């Protein structure tokens, strides 16, 4: 029993060490000349543009549902006019970034994990390396940068759609002009709400790309390892998202107050 | 796979849209906080800022015209509050303007209220001027006062109700009422209580008036006030109904008598 | 390492190795994965312009040997020189330079499946040879695809190719950069006899045309017969036989002769 626990811990530390050295490799290749622009743009398309429908729909529905659920409670307080404010704060600070990140972990991290995993299994990564090309620069750097850039953008657009969903929900019951609604939303937000949330999403994006690449790039050569890479990428990325979320909240609270 | 130009365009549009949201959000929020327009600074000294924070709004004539930029303790009884205000309201604020700390409601954010001034001078404020700080009215104090008044009112009402009770039960006529020592004493006591209560009420009404108005706007007390209003309305309606009934009854009676 | 010197002189005396310069020189190569000793004591050399065929059972470690040569796997022990350079002592940059001179045909072909055949060919040209003249690139790609007979599939995706076509495309991608040393890992496995023969002849042709040195790992006796200048037989972590195809074929050793039945 104790042995098993010890083994588990050791495995965990070994994995952490591996991730760290993978990070080092990524970082070194980040500043190497010959950045793969075309592949980067393609990844942005695959990761950003193609995830937009999913993220946007989910965010819209989240905003809608959130508004519908919050309304009765706020009416109970006689504070119905607080609805835009509550929506804006909760969507921009927490729900938007985390929901988007979790969806991206499910879609993007697993996609990257599976793609690189299968490239590993079919020796494509080895072939690239052996031919003298730089697979880390071509495959890993572009993907990690693409997620790091695209997840924040997805989140921002998701926030807007989420607030729009809230607007639709409010307008089912009452009648608020879009302008007034957005004015109220904006006026209830400060930089101290927007910036930590935005910075957080950059980390989310990085972690999604990094974990996906790490799991795929370091998967074994069996066929089953493709599924394993995809699966463990989602799990690890989701976990990291919540950990980062907690850390960012703490740090930004310390900095702001 | 090569990226087709269609993909590139779509990616570009997507990225631009995302960045536009970011830029707009920063602009709108920043605009609200007065980051991107010309500003000037004034400051005031307070004994107690009552939880005012950097970044809170400054209001002039009910309009947000700036923010609290800095709060610093000068010495053990003085706190300096620096405001950053929009340049375009400077011409409305005179040198003798006063600043006070208020709130958006009982639970709401604190804010700085600027009264325009202009009574003694018509000179505009300048950057770096000091304005007179009016110390904030303490919510705790107000609540204490309210409870005090309520207590007084309670005694008064119970005294009155006893009398009314007795009158209702037809115990004695007015002469008997006046001759009766106990009742006389009752009334005397009630009267003096009423006097002091009324004096109390008088003293606080002025301050309360403004604060209660704020309180009425506040969402927590809204329900309370609404209920009260409703009760008052109901009482009014009841009495009207009663009157109508009475007059109707009388109207029925009088022809019968005739 | 200890016995290297003596063995080297012995070998040289015995086989009059002075024919040409040695492209590959391996002594005392050892590699184990976990408890499994895959390679125990590998000694061989390959001369310039020579086609060496390696025979051995599946799982005997043939692929491991050539992976060691390009630094994909680092050996546990042994001296391993390619183009006169000790592979394990190379820095990352030097290793990259070395790898550019080597063509490695993977058992699976290892085509990049997110790219078309054309982009697969362009990939090493742009990234390794740093070519940027589009006309020249196109010319080179078409030339190499013509030589493997895939010119009409140039804009197909790898997933739309048959197994044999994929193998030929993989071969074309390795050839496109004109490597000095070719390492073929089972170039004909899984192909029909006719295509196999075509590929074998292609390997021979390449050797003639570009004066490349090659190591060919195979189970296919016909391929070995066509391409081999020399044959090495791997068993139990060591080379147990060496010689021309005919010599090895007529070996008395039961294990060795069992390959030719
Ligand atoms: N990266 C690795 N990690 C662990 N074990 C490995 C690795 N590569 C090879 N092996 C083991 O080494 C042994 C030899 O593998 P290798 O691929 O060289 O066989 P092979 O001779 O090429 O066989 P085949 O003809 O089937 O390709 C196998 O048992 C394999 O399990
Ligand atoms: Mg093999």
Tab-separated table of N, CA and C in Angstrom, chain C residues 113-219:
chain	number	residue	atom	x	y	z
C	113	UNK	N	0.683	13.015	-42.861
C	113	UNK	CA	-0.639	12.777	-43.430
C	113	UNK	C	-1.528	14.016	-43.442
C	114	UNK	N	-1.020	15.146	-42.943
C	114	UNK	CA	-1.824	16.357	-43.093
C	114	UNK	C	-1.428	17.137	-44.344
C	115	UNK	N	-0.482	16.588	-45.099
C	115	UNK	CA	-0.029	17.299	-46.301
C	115	UNK	C	-0.232	16.430	-47.535
C	116	UNK	N	-0.363	17.091	-48.675
C	116	UNK	CA	-0.435	16.333	-49.927
C	116	UNK	C	0.939	15.763	-50.248
C	117	UNK	N	0.971	14.889	-51.231
C	117	UNK	CA	2.240	14.280	-51.641
C	117	UNK	C	3.235	15.374	-52.016
C	118	UNK	N	2.755	16.356	-52.759
C	118	UNK	CA	3.639	17.444	-53.189
C	118	UNK	C	4.227	18.170	-51.974
C	119	UNK	N	3.364	18.476	-51.013
C	119	UNK	CA	3.853	19.198	-49.824
C	119	UNK	C	4.807	18.336	-49.003
C	120	UNK	N	4.546	17.020	-49.027
C	120	UNK	CA	5.476	16.112	-48.367
C	120	UNK	C	6.872	16.224	-48.958
C	121	UNK	N	6.918	16.319	-50.274
C	121	UNK	CA	8.220	16.423	-50.951
C	121	UNK	C	8.859	17.787	-50.695
C	122	UNK	N	8.002	18.800	-50.676
C	122	UNK	CA	8.545	20.151	-50.494
C	122	UNK	C	9.093	20.368	-49.090
C	123	UNK	N	8.475	19.661	-48.146
C	123	UNK	CA	8.826	19.895	-46.738
C	123	UNK	C	10.330	19.855	-46.481
C	124	UNK	N	11.037	18.741	-46.844
C	124	UNK	CA	12.486	18.744	-46.589
C	124	UNK	C	13.249	19.724	-47.473
C	125	UNK	N	12.729	19.972	-48.677
C	125	UNK	CA	13.450	20.899	-49.559
C	125	UNK	C	13.491	22.293	-48.954
C	126	UNK	N	12.329	22.728	-48.431
C	126	UNK	CA	12.257	24.081	-47.882
C	126	UNK	C	12.972	24.159	-46.546
C	127	UNK	N	12.753	23.134	-45.718
C	127	UNK	CA	13.253	23.251	-44.352
C	127	UNK	C	14.673	22.771	-44.176
C	128	UNK	N	15.084	21.825	-44.999
C	128	UNK	CA	16.421	21.283	-44.786
C	128	UNK	C	17.413	21.878	-45.783
C	129	UNK	N	17.046	21.879	-47.047
C	129	UNK	CA	17.960	22.464	-48.031
C	129	UNK	C	17.767	23.968	-48.150
C	130	UNK	N	16.748	24.486	-47.457
C	130	UNK	CA	16.471	25.932	-47.440
C	130	UNK	C	16.317	26.492	-48.860
C	131	UNK	N	15.706	25.701	-49.732
C	131	UNK	CA	15.452	26.202	-51.075
C	131	UNK	C	14.262	27.143	-51.037
C	132	UNK	N	14.328	28.220	-51.839
C	132	UNK	CA	13.157	29.074	-51.867
C	132	UNK	C	12.729	29.485	-53.275
C	133	UNK	N	13.411	28.939	-54.267
C	133	UNK	CA	12.970	29.195	-55.637
C	133	UNK	C	11.874	28.186	-55.985
C	134	UNK	N	10.660	28.672	-56.121
C	134	UNK	CA	9.514	27.776	-56.280
C	134	UNK	C	9.649	26.925	-57.551
C	135	UNK	N	10.191	27.497	-58.617
C	135	UNK	CA	10.339	26.736	-59.862
C	135	UNK	C	11.272	25.557	-59.678
C	136	UNK	N	12.371	25.845	-59.014
C	136	UNK	CA	13.360	24.798	-58.790
C	136	UNK	C	12.779	23.686	-57.922
C	137	UNK	N	12.046	24.119	-56.886
C	137	UNK	CA	11.424	23.144	-55.995
C	137	UNK	C	10.467	22.252	-56.780
C	138	UNK	N	9.624	22.881	-57.582
C	138	UNK	CA	8.657	22.113	-58.362
C	138	UNK	C	9.354	21.124	-59.293
C	139	UNK	N	10.413	21.588	-59.917
C	139	UNK	CA	11.134	20.741	-60.855
C	139	UNK	C	11.680	19.509	-60.138
C	140	UNK	N	12.269	19.776	-58.992
C	140	UNK	CA	12.893	18.694	-58.225
C	140	UNK	C	11.845	17.693	-57.758
C	141	UNK	N	10.726	18.202	-57.264
C	141	UNK	CA	9.654	17.337	-56.773
C	141	UNK	C	9.134	16.459	-57.902
C	142	UNK	N	8.906	17.071	-59.051
C	142	UNK	CA	8.367	16.301	-60.167
C	142	UNK	C	9.352	15.239	-60.639
C	143	UNK	N	10.596	15.621	-60.637
C	143	UNK	CA	11.637	14.682	-61.067
C	143	UNK	C	11.665	13.443	-60.173
C	144	UNK	N	11.666	13.691	-58.861
C	144	UNK	CA	11.799	12.564	-57.941
C	144	UNK	C	10.520	11.728	-57.939
C	145	UNK	N	9.380	12.361	-58.112
C	145	UNK	CA	8.142	11.591	-58.143
C	145	UNK	C	8.049	10.767	-59.419
C	146	UNK	N	8.610	11.296	-60.505
C	146	UNK	CA	8.623	10.543	-61.748
C	146	UNK	C	9.471	9.284	-61.583
C	147	UNK	N	10.578	9.430	-60.863
C	147	UNK	CA	11.486	8.281	-60.721
C	147	UNK	C	10.852	7.170	-59.878
C	148	UNK	N	9.895	7.494	-58.995
C	148	UNK	CA	9.210	6.420	-58.263
C	148	UNK	C	7.836	6.141	-58.870
C	149	UNK	N	7.521	6.803	-59.983
C	149	UNK	CA	6.270	6.530	-60.690
C	149	UNK	C	5.031	7.048	-60.003
C	150	UNK	N	5.139	8.186	-59.364
C	150	UNK	CA	3.977	8.705	-58.630
C	150	UNK	C	3.561	10.085	-59.120
C	151	UNK	N	3.996	10.444	-60.309
C	151	UNK	CA	3.784	11.813	-60.749
C	151	UNK	C	2.301	12.167	-60.827
C	152	UNK	N	1.468	11.182	-61.179
C	152	UNK	CA	0.050	11.506	-61.316
C	152	UNK	C	-0.677	11.566	-59.971
C	153	UNK	N	-0.004	11.192	-58.886
C	153	UNK	CA	-0.644	11.299	-57.567
C	153	UNK	C	-0.126	12.502	-56.788
C	154	UNK	N	0.460	13.411	-57.482
C	154	UNK	CA	1.205	14.486	-56.816
C	154	UNK	C	0.336	15.305	-55.865
C	155	UNK	N	-0.942	15.498	-56.197
C	155	UNK	CA	-1.760	16.338	-55.331
C	155	UNK	C	-2.727	15.537	-54.462
C	156	UNK	N	-2.457	14.241	-54.338
C	156	UNK	CA	-3.310	13.429	-53.467
C	156	UNK	C	-2.840	13.522	-52.022
C	157	UNK	N	-3.756	13.218	-51.129
C	157	UNK	CA	-3.377	13.126	-49.715
C	157	UNK	C	-2.872	11.712	-49.456
C	158	UNK	N	-1.967	11.552	-48.499
C	158	UNK	CA	-1.429	10.215	-48.220
C	158	UNK	C	-2.514	9.188	-47.930
C	159	UNK	N	-3.605	9.640	-47.310
C	159	UNK	CA	-4.654	8.684	-46.974
C	159	UNK	C	-5.337	8.136	-48.224
C	160	UNK	N	-5.151	8.822	-49.373
C	160	UNK	CA	-5.772	8.354	-50.606
C	160	UNK	C	-4.843	7.446	-51.408
C	161	UNK	N	-3.664	7.179	-50.855
C	161	UNK	CA	-2.707	6.332	-51.579
C	161	UNK	C	-2.787	4.904	-51.065
C	162	UNK	N	-2.385	3.958	-51.923
C	162	UNK	CA	-2.306	2.563	-51.477
C	162	UNK	C	-1.011	2.385	-50.682
C	163	UNK	N	-0.905	1.234	-50.015
C	163	UNK	CA	0.275	0.971	-49.188
C	163	UNK	C	1.561	1.091	-49.986
C	164	UNK	N	1.566	0.479	-51.199
C	164	UNK	CA	2.768	0.510	-52.024
C	164	UNK	C	3.102	1.918	-52.491
C	165	UNK	N	2.040	2.665	-52.833
C	165	UNK	CA	2.267	4.046	-53.267
C	165	UNK	C	2.836	4.875	-52.129
C	166	UNK	N	2.308	4.610	-50.923
C	166	UNK	CA	2.807	5.363	-49.772
C	166	UNK	C	4.292	5.083	-49.552
C	167	UNK	N	4.634	3.817	-49.729
C	167	UNK	CA	6.027	3.454	-49.526
C	167	UNK	C	6.917	4.157	-50.560
C	168	UNK	N	6.426	4.179	-51.792
C	168	UNK	CA	7.207	4.828	-52.833
C	168	UNK	C	7.295	6.340	-52.598
C	169	UNK	N	6.198	6.900	-52.106
C	169	UNK	CA	6.219	8.335	-51.816
C	169	UNK	C	7.214	8.621	-50.692
C	170	UNK	N	7.217	7.730	-49.692
C	170	UNK	CA	8.172	7.891	-48.589
C	170	UNK	C	9.597	7.822	-49.110
C	171	UNK	N	9.804	6.886	-50.043
C	171	UNK	CA	11.131	6.745	-50.633
C	171	UNK	C	11.504	8.014	-51.399
C	172	UNK	N	10.533	8.530	-52.143
C	172	UNK	CA	10.787	9.755	-52.906
C	172	UNK	C	11.148	10.898	-51.969
C	173	UNK	N	10.443	10.985	-50.832
C	173	UNK	CA	10.713	12.091	-49.912
C	173	UNK	C	12.121	11.991	-49.332
C	174	UNK	N	12.596	10.738	-49.103
C	174	UNK	CA	13.966	10.611	-48.594
C	174	UNK	C	14.971	10.941	-49.679
C	175	UNK	N	14.610	10.599	-50.920
C	175	UNK	CA	15.570	10.798	-52.014
C	175	UNK	C	15.666	12.240	-52.466
C	176	UNK	N	14.624	12.993	-52.197
C	176	UNK	CA	14.520	14.308	-52.805
C	176	UNK	C	15.661	15.225	-52.379
C	177	UNK	N	16.250	14.963	-51.219
C	177	UNK	CA	17.345	15.820	-50.766
C	177	UNK	C	18.720	15.249	-51.134
C	178	UNK	N	18.751	14.206	-51.981
C	178	UNK	CA	20.008	13.597	-52.424
C	178	UNK	C	20.958	13.206	-51.295
C	179	UNK	N	20.525	12.301	-50.432
C	179	UNK	CA	21.400	11.952	-49.300
C	179	UNK	C	22.599	11.107	-49.755
C	180	UNK	N	23.670	11.195	-48.994
C	180	UNK	CA	24.860	10.407	-49.328
C	180	UNK	C	24.749	8.993	-48.802
C	181	UNK	N	23.978	8.863	-47.709
C	181	UNK	CA	23.817	7.541	-47.091
C	181	UNK	C	22.325	7.265	-46.965
C	182	UNK	N	21.894	6.100	-47.485
C	182	UNK	CA	20.483	5.743	-47.384
C	182	UNK	C	20.308	4.578	-46.425
C	183	UNK	N	19.363	4.722	-45.508
C	183	UNK	CA	19.033	3.629	-44.600
C	183	UNK	C	17.599	3.207	-44.906
C	184	UNK	N	17.473	2.014	-45.498
C	184	UNK	CA	16.130	1.543	-45.858
C	184	UNK	C	15.642	0.562	-44.810
C	185	UNK	N	14.544	0.863	-44.174
C	185	UNK	CA	13.969	-0.104	-43.237
C	185	UNK	C	12.813	-0.820	-43.927
C	186	UNK	N	13.107	-2.013	-44.382
C	186	UNK	CA	12.126	-2.876	-45.057
C	186	UNK	C	11.383	-2.146	-46.170
C	187	UNK	N	12.079	-1.833	-47.225
C	187	UNK	CA	11.451	-1.059	-48.308
C	187	UNK	C	10.393	-1.829	-49.076
C	188	UNK	N	10.400	-3.140	-49.003
C	188	UNK	CA	9.466	-3.902	-49.853
C	188	UNK	C	8.407	-4.660	-49.060
C	189	UNK	N	8.467	-4.616	-47.750
C	189	UNK	CA	7.524	-5.411	-46.963
C	189	UNK	C	6.093	-4.973	-47.243
C	190	UNK	N	5.229	-5.953	-47.433
C	190	UNK	CA	3.815	-5.662	-47.627
C	190	UNK	C	3.476	-5.278	-49.048
C	191	UNK	N	4.407	-5.461	-49.961
C	191	UNK	CA	4.104	-5.128	-51.353
C	191	UNK	C	4.010	-6.403	-52.184
C	192	UNK	N	3.318	-6.302	-53.288
C	192	UNK	CA	3.221	-7.455	-54.185
C	192	UNK	C	4.581	-7.677	-54.851
C	193	UNK	N	4.821	-8.888	-55.362
C	193	UNK	CA	6.148	-9.207	-55.911
C	193	UNK	C	6.591	-8.247	-57.011
C	194	UNK	N	5.630	-7.806	-57.826
C	194	UNK	CA	6.032	-6.953	-58.952
C	194	UNK	C	6.515	-5.590	-58.444
C	195	UNK	N	5.719	-4.993	-57.555
C	195	UNK	CA	6.117	-3.703	-56.995
C	195	UNK	C	7.407	-3.851	-56.209
C	196	UNK	N	7.527	-4.954	-55.474
C	196	UNK	CA	8.740	-5.209	-54.704
C	196	UNK	C	9.957	-5.159	-55.608
C	197	UNK	N	9.821	-5.835	-56.723
C	197	UNK	CA	10.938	-5.897	-57.654
C	197	UNK	C	11.258	-4.494	-58.184
C	198	UNK	N	10.205	-3.757	-58.480
C	198	UNK	CA	10.409	-2.392	-58.954
C	198	UNK	C	11.198	-1.565	-57.947
C	199	UNK	N	10.778	-1.703	-56.689
C	199	UNK	CA	11.445	-0.915	-55.648
C	199	UNK	C	12.887	-1.361	-55.492
C	200	UNK	N	13.094	-2.653	-55.508
C	200	UNK	CA	14.459	-3.158	-55.360
C	200	UNK	C	15.348	-2.613	-56.468
C	201	UNK	N	14.802	-2.631	-57.679
C	201	UNK	CA	15.582	-2.100	-58.797
C	201	UNK	C	15.820	-0.602	-58.644
C	202	UNK	N	14.811	0.052	-58.073
C	202	UNK	CA	14.947	1.480	-57.830
C	202	UNK	C	16.098	1.751	-56.863
C	203	UNK	N	16.159	0.913	-55.814
C	203	UNK	CA	17.231	1.067	-54.831
C	203	UNK	C	18.592	0.920	-55.510
C	204	UNK	N	18.671	-0.071	-56.368
C	204	UNK	CA	19.916	-0.329	-57.067
C	204	UNK	C	20.271	0.844	-57.994
C	205	UNK	N	19.256	1.318	-58.672
C	205	UNK	CA	19.404	2.442	-59.589
C	205	UNK	C	19.939	3.679	-58.871
C	206	UNK	N	19.334	3.932	-57.708
C	206	UNK	CA	19.743	5.100	-56.916
C	206	UNK	C	21.214	4.995	-56.549
C	207	UNK	N	21.585	3.781	-56.163
C	207	UNK	CA	22.987	3.588	-55.781
C	207	UNK	C	23.910	3.917	-56.952
C	208	UNK	N	23.507	3.447	-58.132
C	208	UNK	CA	24.328	3.677	-59.316
C	208	UNK	C	24.369	5.151	-59.665
C	209	UNK	N	23.154	5.735	-59.650
C	209	UNK	CA	23.012	7.079	-60.161
C	209	UNK	C	23.652	8.122	-59.246
C	210	UNK	N	23.373	8.013	-57.962
C	210	UNK	CA	23.842	9.061	-57.036
C	210	UNK	C	25.065	8.629	-56.241
C	211	UNK	N	25.565	7.427	-56.495
C	211	UNK	CA	26.719	6.900	-55.759
C	211	UNK	C	26.468	6.894	-54.247
C	212	UNK	N	25.221	6.599	-53.873
C	212	UNK	CA	24.913	6.575	-52.442
C	212	UNK	C	25.370	5.272	-51.827
C	213	UNK	N	25.603	5.343	-50.538
C	213	UNK	CA	25.887	4.181	-49.717
C	213	UNK	C	24.566	3.781	-49.080
C	214	UNK	N	24.300	2.480	-48.946
C	214	UNK	CA	22.998	2.105	-48.395
C	214	UNK	C	23.084	0.947	-47.422
C	215	UNK	N	22.228	0.986	-46.427
C	215	UNK	CA	21.953	-0.192	-45.605
C	215	UNK	C	20.496	-0.536	-45.856
C	216	UNK	N	20.248	-1.786	-46.230
C	216	UNK	CA	18.886	-2.195	-46.549
C	216	UNK	C	18.486	-3.310	-45.591
C	217	UNK	N	17.488	-3.033	-44.784
C	217	UNK	CA	16.964	-4.055	-43.892
C	217	UNK	C	15.805	-4.715	-44.607
C	218	UNK	N	15.800	-6.022	-44.656
C	218	UNK	CA	14.709	-6.669	-45.390
C	218	UNK	C	14.513	-8.120	-44.954
C	219	UNK	N	13.300	-8.609	-45.231
C	219	UNK	CA	13.029	-10.043	-45.093
C	219	UNK	C	12.861	-10.657	-46.473
